[in-house]
Short mmCIF file of C-alpha atoms in Angstrom, two decimals:
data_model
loop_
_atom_site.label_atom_id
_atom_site.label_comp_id
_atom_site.label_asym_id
_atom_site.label_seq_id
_atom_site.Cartn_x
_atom_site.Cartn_y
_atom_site.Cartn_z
CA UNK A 17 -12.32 -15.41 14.11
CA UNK A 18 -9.24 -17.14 16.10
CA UNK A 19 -6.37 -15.88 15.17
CA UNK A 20 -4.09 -18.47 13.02
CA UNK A 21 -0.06 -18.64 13.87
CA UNK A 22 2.24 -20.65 12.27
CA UNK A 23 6.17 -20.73 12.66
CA UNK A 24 8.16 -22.43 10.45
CA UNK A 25 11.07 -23.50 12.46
CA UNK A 26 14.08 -25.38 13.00
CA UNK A 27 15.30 -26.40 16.45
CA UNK A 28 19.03 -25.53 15.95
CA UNK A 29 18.46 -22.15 14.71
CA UNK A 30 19.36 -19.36 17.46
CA UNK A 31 16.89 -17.51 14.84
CA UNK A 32 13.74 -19.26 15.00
CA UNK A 33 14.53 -19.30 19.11
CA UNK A 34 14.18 -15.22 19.32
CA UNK A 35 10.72 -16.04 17.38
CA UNK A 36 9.59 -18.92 19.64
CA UNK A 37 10.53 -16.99 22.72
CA UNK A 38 8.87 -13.68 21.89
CA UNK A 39 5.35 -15.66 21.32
CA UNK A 40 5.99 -17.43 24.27
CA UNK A 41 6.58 -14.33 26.27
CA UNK A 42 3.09 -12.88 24.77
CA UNK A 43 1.78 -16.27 25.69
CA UNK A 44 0.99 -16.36 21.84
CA UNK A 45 -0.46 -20.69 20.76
CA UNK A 46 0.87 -21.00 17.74
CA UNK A 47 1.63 -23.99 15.27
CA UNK A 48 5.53 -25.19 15.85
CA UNK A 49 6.30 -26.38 11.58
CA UNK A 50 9.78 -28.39 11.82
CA UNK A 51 11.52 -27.63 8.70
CA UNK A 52 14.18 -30.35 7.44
CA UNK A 53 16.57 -27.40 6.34
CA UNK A 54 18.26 -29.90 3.64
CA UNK A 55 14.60 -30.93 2.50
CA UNK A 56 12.47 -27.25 2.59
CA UNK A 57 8.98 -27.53 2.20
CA UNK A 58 6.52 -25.69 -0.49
CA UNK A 59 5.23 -23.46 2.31
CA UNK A 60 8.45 -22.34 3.50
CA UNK A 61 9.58 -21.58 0.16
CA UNK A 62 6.29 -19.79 -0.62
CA UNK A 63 6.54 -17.80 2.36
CA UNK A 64 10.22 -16.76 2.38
CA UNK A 65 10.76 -16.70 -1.54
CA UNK A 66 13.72 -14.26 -1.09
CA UNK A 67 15.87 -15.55 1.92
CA UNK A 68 14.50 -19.23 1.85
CA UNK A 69 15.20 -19.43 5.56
CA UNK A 70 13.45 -20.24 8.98
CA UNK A 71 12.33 -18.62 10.81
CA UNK A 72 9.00 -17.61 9.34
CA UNK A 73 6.15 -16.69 11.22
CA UNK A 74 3.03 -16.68 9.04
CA UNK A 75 -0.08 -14.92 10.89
CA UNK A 76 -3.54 -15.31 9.37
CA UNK A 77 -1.78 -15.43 5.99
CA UNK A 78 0.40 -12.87 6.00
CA UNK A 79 3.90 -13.93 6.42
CA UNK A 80 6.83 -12.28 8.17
CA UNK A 81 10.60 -13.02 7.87
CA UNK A 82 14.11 -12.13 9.39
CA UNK A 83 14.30 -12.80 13.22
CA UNK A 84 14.23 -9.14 14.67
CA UNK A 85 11.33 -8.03 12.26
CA UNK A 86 9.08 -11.31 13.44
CA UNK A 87 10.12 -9.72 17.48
CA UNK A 88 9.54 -6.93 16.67
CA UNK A 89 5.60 -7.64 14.68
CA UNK A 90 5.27 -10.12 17.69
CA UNK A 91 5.57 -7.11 20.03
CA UNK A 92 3.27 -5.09 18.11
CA UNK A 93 0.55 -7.27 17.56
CA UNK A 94 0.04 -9.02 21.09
CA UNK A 95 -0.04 -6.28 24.15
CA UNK A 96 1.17 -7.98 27.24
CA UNK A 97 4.37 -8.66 28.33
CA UNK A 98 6.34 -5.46 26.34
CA UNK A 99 9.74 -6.74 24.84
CA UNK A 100 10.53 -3.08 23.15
CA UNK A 101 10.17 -0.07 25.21
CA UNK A 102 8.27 2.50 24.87
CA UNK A 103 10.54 5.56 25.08
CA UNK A 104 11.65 6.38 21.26
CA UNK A 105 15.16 6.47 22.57
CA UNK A 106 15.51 3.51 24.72
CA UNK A 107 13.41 1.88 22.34
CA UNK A 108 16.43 3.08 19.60
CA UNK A 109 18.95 1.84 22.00
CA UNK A 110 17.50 -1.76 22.47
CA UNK A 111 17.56 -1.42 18.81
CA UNK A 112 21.11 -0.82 18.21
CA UNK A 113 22.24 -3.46 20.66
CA UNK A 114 20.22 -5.76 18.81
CA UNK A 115 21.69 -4.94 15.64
CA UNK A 116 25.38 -5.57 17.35
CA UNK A 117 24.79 -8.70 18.46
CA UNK A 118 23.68 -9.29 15.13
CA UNK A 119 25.74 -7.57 12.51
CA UNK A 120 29.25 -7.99 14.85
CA UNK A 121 28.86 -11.04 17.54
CA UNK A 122 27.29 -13.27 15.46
CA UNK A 123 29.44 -13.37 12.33
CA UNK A 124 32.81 -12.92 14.52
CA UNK A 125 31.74 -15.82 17.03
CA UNK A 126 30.75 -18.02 14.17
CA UNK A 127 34.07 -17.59 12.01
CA UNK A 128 35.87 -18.26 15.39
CA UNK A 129 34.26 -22.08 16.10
CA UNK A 130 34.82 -21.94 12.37
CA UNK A 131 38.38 -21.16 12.20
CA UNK A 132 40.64 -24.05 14.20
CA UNK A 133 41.58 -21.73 17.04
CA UNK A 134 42.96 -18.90 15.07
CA UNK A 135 44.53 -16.54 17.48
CA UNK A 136 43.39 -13.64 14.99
CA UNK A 137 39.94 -14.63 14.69
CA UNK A 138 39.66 -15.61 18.01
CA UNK A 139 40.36 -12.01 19.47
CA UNK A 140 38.49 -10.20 16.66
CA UNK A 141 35.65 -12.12 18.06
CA UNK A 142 36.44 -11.52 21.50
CA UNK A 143 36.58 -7.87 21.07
CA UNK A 144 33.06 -7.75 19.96
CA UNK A 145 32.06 -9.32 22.92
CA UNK A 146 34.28 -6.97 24.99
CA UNK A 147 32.03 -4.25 23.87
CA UNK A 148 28.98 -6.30 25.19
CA UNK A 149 30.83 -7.29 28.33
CA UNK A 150 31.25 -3.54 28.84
CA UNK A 151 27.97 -2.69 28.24
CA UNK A 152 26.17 -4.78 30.72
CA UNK A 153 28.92 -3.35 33.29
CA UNK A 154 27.75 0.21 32.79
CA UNK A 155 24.31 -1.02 32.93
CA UNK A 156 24.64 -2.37 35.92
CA UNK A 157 21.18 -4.36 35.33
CA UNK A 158 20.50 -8.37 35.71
CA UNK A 159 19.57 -7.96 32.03
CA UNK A 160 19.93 -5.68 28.69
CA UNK A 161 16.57 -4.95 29.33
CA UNK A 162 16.50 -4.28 33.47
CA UNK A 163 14.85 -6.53 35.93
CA UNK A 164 13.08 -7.89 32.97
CA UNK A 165 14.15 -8.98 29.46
CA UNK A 166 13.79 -7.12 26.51
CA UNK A 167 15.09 -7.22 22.80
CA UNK A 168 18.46 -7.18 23.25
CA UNK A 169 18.54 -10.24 25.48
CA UNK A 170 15.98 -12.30 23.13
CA UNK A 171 18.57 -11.17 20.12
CA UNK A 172 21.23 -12.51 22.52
CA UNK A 173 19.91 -15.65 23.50
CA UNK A 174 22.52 -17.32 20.49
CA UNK A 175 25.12 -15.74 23.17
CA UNK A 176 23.93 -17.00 26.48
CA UNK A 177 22.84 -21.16 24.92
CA UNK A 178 24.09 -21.61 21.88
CA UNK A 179 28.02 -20.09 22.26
CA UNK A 180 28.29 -22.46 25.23
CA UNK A 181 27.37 -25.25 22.88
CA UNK A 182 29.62 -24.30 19.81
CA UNK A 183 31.84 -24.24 22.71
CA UNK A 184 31.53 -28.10 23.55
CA UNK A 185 30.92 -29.12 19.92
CA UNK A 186 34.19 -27.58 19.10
CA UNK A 187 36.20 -27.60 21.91
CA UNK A 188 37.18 -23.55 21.94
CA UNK A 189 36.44 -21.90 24.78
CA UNK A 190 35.54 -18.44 23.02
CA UNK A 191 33.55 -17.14 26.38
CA UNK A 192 34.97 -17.70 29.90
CA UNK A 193 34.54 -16.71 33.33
CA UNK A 194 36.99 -15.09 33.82
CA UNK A 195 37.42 -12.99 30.67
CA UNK A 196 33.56 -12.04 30.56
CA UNK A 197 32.56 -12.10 34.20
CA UNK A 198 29.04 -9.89 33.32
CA UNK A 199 28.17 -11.99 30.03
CA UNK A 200 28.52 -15.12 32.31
CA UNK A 201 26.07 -14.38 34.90
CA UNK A 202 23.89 -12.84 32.56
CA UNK A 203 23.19 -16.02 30.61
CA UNK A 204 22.64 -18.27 33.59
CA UNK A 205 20.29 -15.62 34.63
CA UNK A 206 19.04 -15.24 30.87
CA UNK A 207 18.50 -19.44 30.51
CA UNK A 208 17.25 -19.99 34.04
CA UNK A 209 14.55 -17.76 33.49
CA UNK A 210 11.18 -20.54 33.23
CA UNK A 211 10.02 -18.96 30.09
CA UNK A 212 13.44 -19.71 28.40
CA UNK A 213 14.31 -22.24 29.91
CA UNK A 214 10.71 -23.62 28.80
CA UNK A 215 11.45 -23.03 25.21
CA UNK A 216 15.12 -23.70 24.66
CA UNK A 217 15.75 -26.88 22.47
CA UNK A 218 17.53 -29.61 24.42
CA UNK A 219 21.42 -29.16 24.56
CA UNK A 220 23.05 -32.64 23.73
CA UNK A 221 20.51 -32.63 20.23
CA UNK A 222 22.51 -29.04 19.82
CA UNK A 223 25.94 -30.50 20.41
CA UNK A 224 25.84 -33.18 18.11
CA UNK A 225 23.84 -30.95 15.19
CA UNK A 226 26.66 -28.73 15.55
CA UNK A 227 30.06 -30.43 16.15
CA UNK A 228 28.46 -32.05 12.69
CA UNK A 229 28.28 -28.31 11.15
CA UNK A 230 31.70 -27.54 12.70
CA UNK A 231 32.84 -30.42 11.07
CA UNK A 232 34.55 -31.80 14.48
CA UNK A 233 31.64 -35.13 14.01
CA UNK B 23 29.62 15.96 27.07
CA UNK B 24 25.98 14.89 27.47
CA UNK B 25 23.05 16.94 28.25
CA UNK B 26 19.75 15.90 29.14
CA UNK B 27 16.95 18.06 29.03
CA UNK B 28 14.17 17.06 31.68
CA UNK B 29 10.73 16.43 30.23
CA UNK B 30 9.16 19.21 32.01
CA UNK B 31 5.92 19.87 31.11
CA UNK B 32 6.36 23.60 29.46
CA UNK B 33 9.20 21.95 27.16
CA UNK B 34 7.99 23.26 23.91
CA UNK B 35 9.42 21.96 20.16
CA UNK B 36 12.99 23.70 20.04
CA UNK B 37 14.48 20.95 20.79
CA UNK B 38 18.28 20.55 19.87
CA UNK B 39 18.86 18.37 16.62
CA UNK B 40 22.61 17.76 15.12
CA UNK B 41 23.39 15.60 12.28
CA UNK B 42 26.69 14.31 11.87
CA UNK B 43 27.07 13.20 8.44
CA UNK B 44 29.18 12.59 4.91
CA UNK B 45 27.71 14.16 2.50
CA UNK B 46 27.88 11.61 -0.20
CA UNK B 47 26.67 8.61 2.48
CA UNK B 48 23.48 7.13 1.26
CA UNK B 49 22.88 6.12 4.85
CA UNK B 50 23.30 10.19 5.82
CA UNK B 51 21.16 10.78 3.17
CA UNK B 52 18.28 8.74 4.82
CA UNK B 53 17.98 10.71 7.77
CA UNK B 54 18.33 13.83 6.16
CA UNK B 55 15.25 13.13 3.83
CA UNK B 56 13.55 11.85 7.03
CA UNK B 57 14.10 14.76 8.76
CA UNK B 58 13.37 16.94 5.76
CA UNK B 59 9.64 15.04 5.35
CA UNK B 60 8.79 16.09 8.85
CA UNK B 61 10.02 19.66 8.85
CA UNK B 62 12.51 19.31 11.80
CA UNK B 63 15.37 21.96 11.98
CA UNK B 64 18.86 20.75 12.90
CA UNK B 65 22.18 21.57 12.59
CA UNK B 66 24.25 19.61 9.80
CA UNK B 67 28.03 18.66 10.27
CA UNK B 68 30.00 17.34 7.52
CA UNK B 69 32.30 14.68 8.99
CA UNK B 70 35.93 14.60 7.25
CA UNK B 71 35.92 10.41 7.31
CA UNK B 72 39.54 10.46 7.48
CA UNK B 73 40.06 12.96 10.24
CA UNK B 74 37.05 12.00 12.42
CA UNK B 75 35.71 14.47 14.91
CA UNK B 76 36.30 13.98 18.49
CA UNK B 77 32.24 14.22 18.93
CA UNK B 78 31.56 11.87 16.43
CA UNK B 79 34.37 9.39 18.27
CA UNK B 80 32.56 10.64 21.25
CA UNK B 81 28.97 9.88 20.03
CA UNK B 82 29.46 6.90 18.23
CA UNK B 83 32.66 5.30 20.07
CA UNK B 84 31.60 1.41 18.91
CA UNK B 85 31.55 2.22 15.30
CA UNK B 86 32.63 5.48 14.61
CA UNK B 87 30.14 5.85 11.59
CA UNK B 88 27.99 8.40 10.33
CA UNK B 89 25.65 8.98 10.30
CA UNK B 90 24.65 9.86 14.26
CA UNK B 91 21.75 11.89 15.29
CA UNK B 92 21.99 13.83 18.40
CA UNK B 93 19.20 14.97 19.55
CA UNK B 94 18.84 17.43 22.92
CA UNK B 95 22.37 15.35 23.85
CA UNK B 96 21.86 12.03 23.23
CA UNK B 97 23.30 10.35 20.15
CA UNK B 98 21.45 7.69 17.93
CA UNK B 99 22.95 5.88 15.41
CA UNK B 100 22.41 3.38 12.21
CA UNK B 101 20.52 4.71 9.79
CA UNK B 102 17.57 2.76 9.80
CA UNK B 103 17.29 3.12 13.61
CA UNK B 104 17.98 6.70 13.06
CA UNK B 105 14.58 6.89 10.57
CA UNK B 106 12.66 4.90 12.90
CA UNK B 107 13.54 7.18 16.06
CA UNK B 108 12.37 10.25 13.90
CA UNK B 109 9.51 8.73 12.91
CA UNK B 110 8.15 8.15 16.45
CA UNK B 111 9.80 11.56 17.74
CA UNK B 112 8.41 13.76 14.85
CA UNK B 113 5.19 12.04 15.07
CA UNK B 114 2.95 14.36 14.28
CA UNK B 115 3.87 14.81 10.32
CA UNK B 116 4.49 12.43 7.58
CA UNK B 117 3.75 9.22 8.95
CA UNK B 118 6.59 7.01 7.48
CA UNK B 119 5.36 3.83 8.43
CA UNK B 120 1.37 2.72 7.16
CA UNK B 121 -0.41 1.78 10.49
CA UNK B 122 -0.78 -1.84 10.39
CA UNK B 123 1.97 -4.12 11.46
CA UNK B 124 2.33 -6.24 9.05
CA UNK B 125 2.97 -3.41 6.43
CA UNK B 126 5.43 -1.88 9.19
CA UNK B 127 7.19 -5.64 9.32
CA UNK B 128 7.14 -5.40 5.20
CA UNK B 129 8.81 -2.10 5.43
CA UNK B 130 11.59 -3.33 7.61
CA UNK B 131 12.26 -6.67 5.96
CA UNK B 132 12.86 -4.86 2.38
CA UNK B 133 14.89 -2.31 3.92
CA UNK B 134 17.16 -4.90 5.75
CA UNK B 135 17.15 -6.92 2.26
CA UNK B 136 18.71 -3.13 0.88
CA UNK B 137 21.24 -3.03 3.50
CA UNK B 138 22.30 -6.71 3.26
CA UNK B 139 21.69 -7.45 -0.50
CA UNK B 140 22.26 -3.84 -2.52
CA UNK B 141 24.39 -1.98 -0.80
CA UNK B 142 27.46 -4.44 -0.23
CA UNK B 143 27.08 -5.64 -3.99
CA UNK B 144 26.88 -2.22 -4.97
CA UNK B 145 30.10 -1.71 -3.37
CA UNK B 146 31.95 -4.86 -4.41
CA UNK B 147 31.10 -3.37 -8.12
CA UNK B 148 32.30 -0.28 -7.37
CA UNK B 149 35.70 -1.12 -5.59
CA UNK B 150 36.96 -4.87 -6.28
CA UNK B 151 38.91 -5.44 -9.17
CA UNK B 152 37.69 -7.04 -12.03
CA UNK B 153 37.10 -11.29 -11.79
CA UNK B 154 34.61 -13.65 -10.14
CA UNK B 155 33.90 -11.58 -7.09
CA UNK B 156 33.54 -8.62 -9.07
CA UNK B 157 30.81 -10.49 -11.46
CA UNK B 158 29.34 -11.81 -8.70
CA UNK B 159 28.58 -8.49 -6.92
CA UNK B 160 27.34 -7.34 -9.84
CA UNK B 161 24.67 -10.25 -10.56
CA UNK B 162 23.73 -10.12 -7.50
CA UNK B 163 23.09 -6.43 -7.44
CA UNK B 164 20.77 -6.25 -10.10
CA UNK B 165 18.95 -9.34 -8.78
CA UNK B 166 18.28 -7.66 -5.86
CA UNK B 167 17.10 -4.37 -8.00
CA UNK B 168 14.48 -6.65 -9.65
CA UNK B 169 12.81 -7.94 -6.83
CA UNK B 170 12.40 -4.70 -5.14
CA UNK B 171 11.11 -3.93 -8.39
CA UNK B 172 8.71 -6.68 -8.37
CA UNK B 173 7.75 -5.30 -4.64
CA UNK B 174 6.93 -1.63 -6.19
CA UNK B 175 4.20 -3.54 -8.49
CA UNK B 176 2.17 -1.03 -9.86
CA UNK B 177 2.20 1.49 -6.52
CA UNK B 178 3.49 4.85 -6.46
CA UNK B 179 5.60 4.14 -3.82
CA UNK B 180 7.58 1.42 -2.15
CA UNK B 181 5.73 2.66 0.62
CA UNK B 182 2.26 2.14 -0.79
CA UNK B 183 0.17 5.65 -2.21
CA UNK B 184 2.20 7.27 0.28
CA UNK B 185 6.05 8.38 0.41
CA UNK B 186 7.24 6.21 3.08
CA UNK B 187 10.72 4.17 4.99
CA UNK B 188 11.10 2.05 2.71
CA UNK B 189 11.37 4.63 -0.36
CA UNK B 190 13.63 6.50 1.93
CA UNK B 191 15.94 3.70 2.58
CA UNK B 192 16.68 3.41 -1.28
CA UNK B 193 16.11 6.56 -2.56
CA UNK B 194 19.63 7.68 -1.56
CA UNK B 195 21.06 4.79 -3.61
CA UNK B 196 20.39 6.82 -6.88
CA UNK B 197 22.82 9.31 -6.97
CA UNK B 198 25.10 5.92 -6.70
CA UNK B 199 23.59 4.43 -9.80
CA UNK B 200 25.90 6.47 -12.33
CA UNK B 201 29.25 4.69 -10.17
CA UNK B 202 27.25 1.70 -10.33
CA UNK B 203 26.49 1.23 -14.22
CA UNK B 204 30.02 2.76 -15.31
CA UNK B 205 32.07 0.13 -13.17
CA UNK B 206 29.40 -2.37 -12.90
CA UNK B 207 28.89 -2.21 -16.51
CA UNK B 208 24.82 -1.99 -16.40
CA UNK B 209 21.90 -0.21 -17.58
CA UNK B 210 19.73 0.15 -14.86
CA UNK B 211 16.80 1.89 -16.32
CA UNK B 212 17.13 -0.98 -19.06
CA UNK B 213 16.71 -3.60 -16.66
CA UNK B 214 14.28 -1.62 -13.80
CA UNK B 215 12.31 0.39 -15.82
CA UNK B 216 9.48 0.90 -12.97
CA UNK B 217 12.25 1.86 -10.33
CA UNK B 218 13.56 4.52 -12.19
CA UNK B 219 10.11 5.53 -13.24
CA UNK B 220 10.01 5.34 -9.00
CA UNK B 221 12.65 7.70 -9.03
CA UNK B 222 11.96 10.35 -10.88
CA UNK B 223 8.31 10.31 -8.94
CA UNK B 224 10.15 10.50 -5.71
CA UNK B 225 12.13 13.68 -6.99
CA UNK B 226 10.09 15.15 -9.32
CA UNK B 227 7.30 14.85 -5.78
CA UNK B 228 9.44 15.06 -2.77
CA UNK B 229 10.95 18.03 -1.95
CA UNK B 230 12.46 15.99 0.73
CA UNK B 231 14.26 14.35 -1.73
CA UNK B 232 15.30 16.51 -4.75
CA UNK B 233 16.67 18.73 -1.46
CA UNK B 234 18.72 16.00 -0.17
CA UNK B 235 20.02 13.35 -3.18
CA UNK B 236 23.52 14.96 -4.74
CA UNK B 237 24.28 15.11 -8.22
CA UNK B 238 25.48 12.06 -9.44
CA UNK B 239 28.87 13.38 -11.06
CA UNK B 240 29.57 14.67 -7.62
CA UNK B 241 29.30 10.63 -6.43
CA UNK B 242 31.02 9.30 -9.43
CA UNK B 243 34.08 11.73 -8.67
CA UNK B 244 34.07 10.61 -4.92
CA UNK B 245 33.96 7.25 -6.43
CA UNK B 246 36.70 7.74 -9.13
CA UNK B 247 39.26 9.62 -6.39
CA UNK B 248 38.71 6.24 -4.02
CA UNK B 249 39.55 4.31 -6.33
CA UNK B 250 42.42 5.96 -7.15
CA UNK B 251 43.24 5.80 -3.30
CA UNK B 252 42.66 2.20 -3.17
CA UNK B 253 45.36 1.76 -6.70
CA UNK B 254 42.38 0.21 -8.83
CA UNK B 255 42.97 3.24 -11.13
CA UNK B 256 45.75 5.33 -12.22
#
């Protein structure tokens, strides 16, 4: 019996890109559902009853939800290309880094393009991302997850595309050379890589979804 | 300092486990059951949260949280990373995750839906003053309660027939339910019957667990000297 792989999706989400990227990686075909996030569909609702969200990956039936759970099945299920390690404690690590990004980039970043340029917010967010700049530093690797990407670089992803195009639809400069040197090159390395760069949703549909959601439209 | 302990071949089990740890933290209180279901030895440390110790600064210098496991050296930390990491280590006993990866993918999503949906409601309730936020936590909260509840169905466990992550990521939320009802003004067993019924299964079964969980008039004093602290009581 093929197997049957749905993801219900919406092109702006950083989320649903982690998804999309990890079954790419596994070179897993799968059905792409576009969700009109103002409009959600039966399915999606029926599939995600407690978050309502994308993404959702649904696989022969059984569906999965929250971004680093769906990786982290995708990983699981499909042998190939590994995107966790194996060790229990660099598998742990990748783990925690994920969860930063997460739990302390996201929400800081997001309040930032949020917040009008204020100075407060601004640095409370850039702090966070101190802590990754520091971090790839000590690593001294091309990626969080070596010569290769791994879970903390597909959890970043919303770091190396989409802060560069908050950063146009809003006109704050949150991330720059100069200030986060390592974070830099590690997103053009992270984006020019061909099975990102394969999958990443076109930037100027970005800008304009999100200079709308910044309210700068 | 960190030490790391080659993995030579004649390395037998004594391995070198610390926990660093509060012991009213519900998050502590995960990887001590986890450890306790899989028989490891360690060394507890109660943490003094306001007078942090320079290895737990040293172990966890992002955060500065407990609980952190340290194990031969290296630290670990988050709870639910903590669980996961024993899990995999400690292998060989009480499997806390059922084979298949969709039930392991179940077991996480619930237990992030604890982390982001129970436990900051459950802490609004407990230290917010009274209003709209306060309400709000506490609707929320026992939302959240009821649709675990509808994910316990009719099993023993959260985890299925067997003990599992996912009953040990809540379990340590009980001796909190006292705090919870007195300043969230609910009746938990009135409104989740089955998860209490879960509870006293999980205590009355688990010596991992009636070992570990506090009494709950210890946690409502905690609670009732913070809030003191904070000025929301005299």
């Amino acid at each position: 019996m093929a197997d049957e792989v749905k993801l219900y999706a919406a092109a702006p989400s950083p989320y649903v890109f982690r998804a999309k990227l990890a079954l790419s990686i596994k070179g897993v075909k799968f059905e792409y559902i576009n969700e009109d996030l103002g409009n959600k569909s039966a399915e999606l609702l029926k599939y995600n009853p407690v978050h309502k969200k994308v993404p959702v990956l649904v696989h022969n039936g059984n569906a999965i939800s929250e971004s680093l759970v769906i990786v982290e099945y995708i990983d699981e299920v499909w042998k190939g290309v590994p995107i966790l390690p194996q060790d229990p404690y660099e598998k742990a690590i990748a783990r925690f880094w994920a969860k930063f990004i997460d739990d302390k980039c996201i929400p800081t970043a997001f309040k930032a393009f949020g917040s009008n340029g204020d100075e407060q917010v601004v640095t409370e967010a850039r702090e966070q991302l101190q802590i990754l700049e520091n971090e790839l530093k000590v690593k001294g690797t091309k990626f969080f997850g070596g010569d290769n990407i791994n879970l903390v670089d597909i959890a970043g992803s919303v770091i190396a595309y989409w802060v560069g195009i908050f950063q146009d639809a809003t006109g704050l400069e949150l991330i720059t050379k100069e200030k986060f040197p390592k974070i830099t090159v590690w997103a053009e390395d992270f984006v020019n890589l061909e099975v990102v760069n394969q999958a990443l949703p076109p930037r100027e549909d970005l800008v304009a979804f999100f200079k709308k959601m910044f309210g700068k439209a | 300092m960190r030490i790391n302990i080659s993995n030579s071949p004649t390395m037998t089990k004594e391995e070198n486990v610390i926990l660093l740890d509060f012991w009213a933290s519900m998050f502590g209180m995960r990887a001590r059951i986890a450890l306790a279901e899989k028989d490891v030895s360690y060394e507890y440390r109660e943490e003094n949260l306001r007078n942090k110790s320079e290895l737990l600064l040293e172990m966890n210098p992002i955060h500065k949280k407990i609980p952190v496991l340290i194990h031969n050296g290296k630290p670990i930390c988050e709870s639910s990373i903590i669980v996961e990491y024993i899990d995999e280590v400690w292998k060989d006993k009480a499997p806390l995750f059922p084979s298949d990866a969709y039930g392991k993918a179940c077991a996480r999503f619930w237990a992030d839906f604890i982390d982001k949906k129970v436990y900051p409601n459950g802490r609004k309730m407990l230290f917010t003053k009274e209003g709209e936020e306060h309400d709000a936590a506490r609707s929320e909260f026992i939302d959240s309660l009821k649709l675990i509840e509808g994910e316990l169905g009719n099993k023993a466990y959260l985890g299925g027939e067997s003990f599992g992550y996912l009953d040990v990521s809540l379990i340590p939320f009980y001796p909190w339910f006292h705090a919870y009802e007195i300043y969230g003004k609910l009746n938990i067993e009135q409104d989740c019957p089955k998860l209490i019924a879960w509870v006293k299964r999980c205590i009355q079964k688990k010596e991992s667990v009636s070992s570990v969980l506090p009494e709950s008039l210890k946690v409502l004093e905690f609670v009732q000297q913070a809030r003191k602290r904070l000025g929301l009581d005299e």
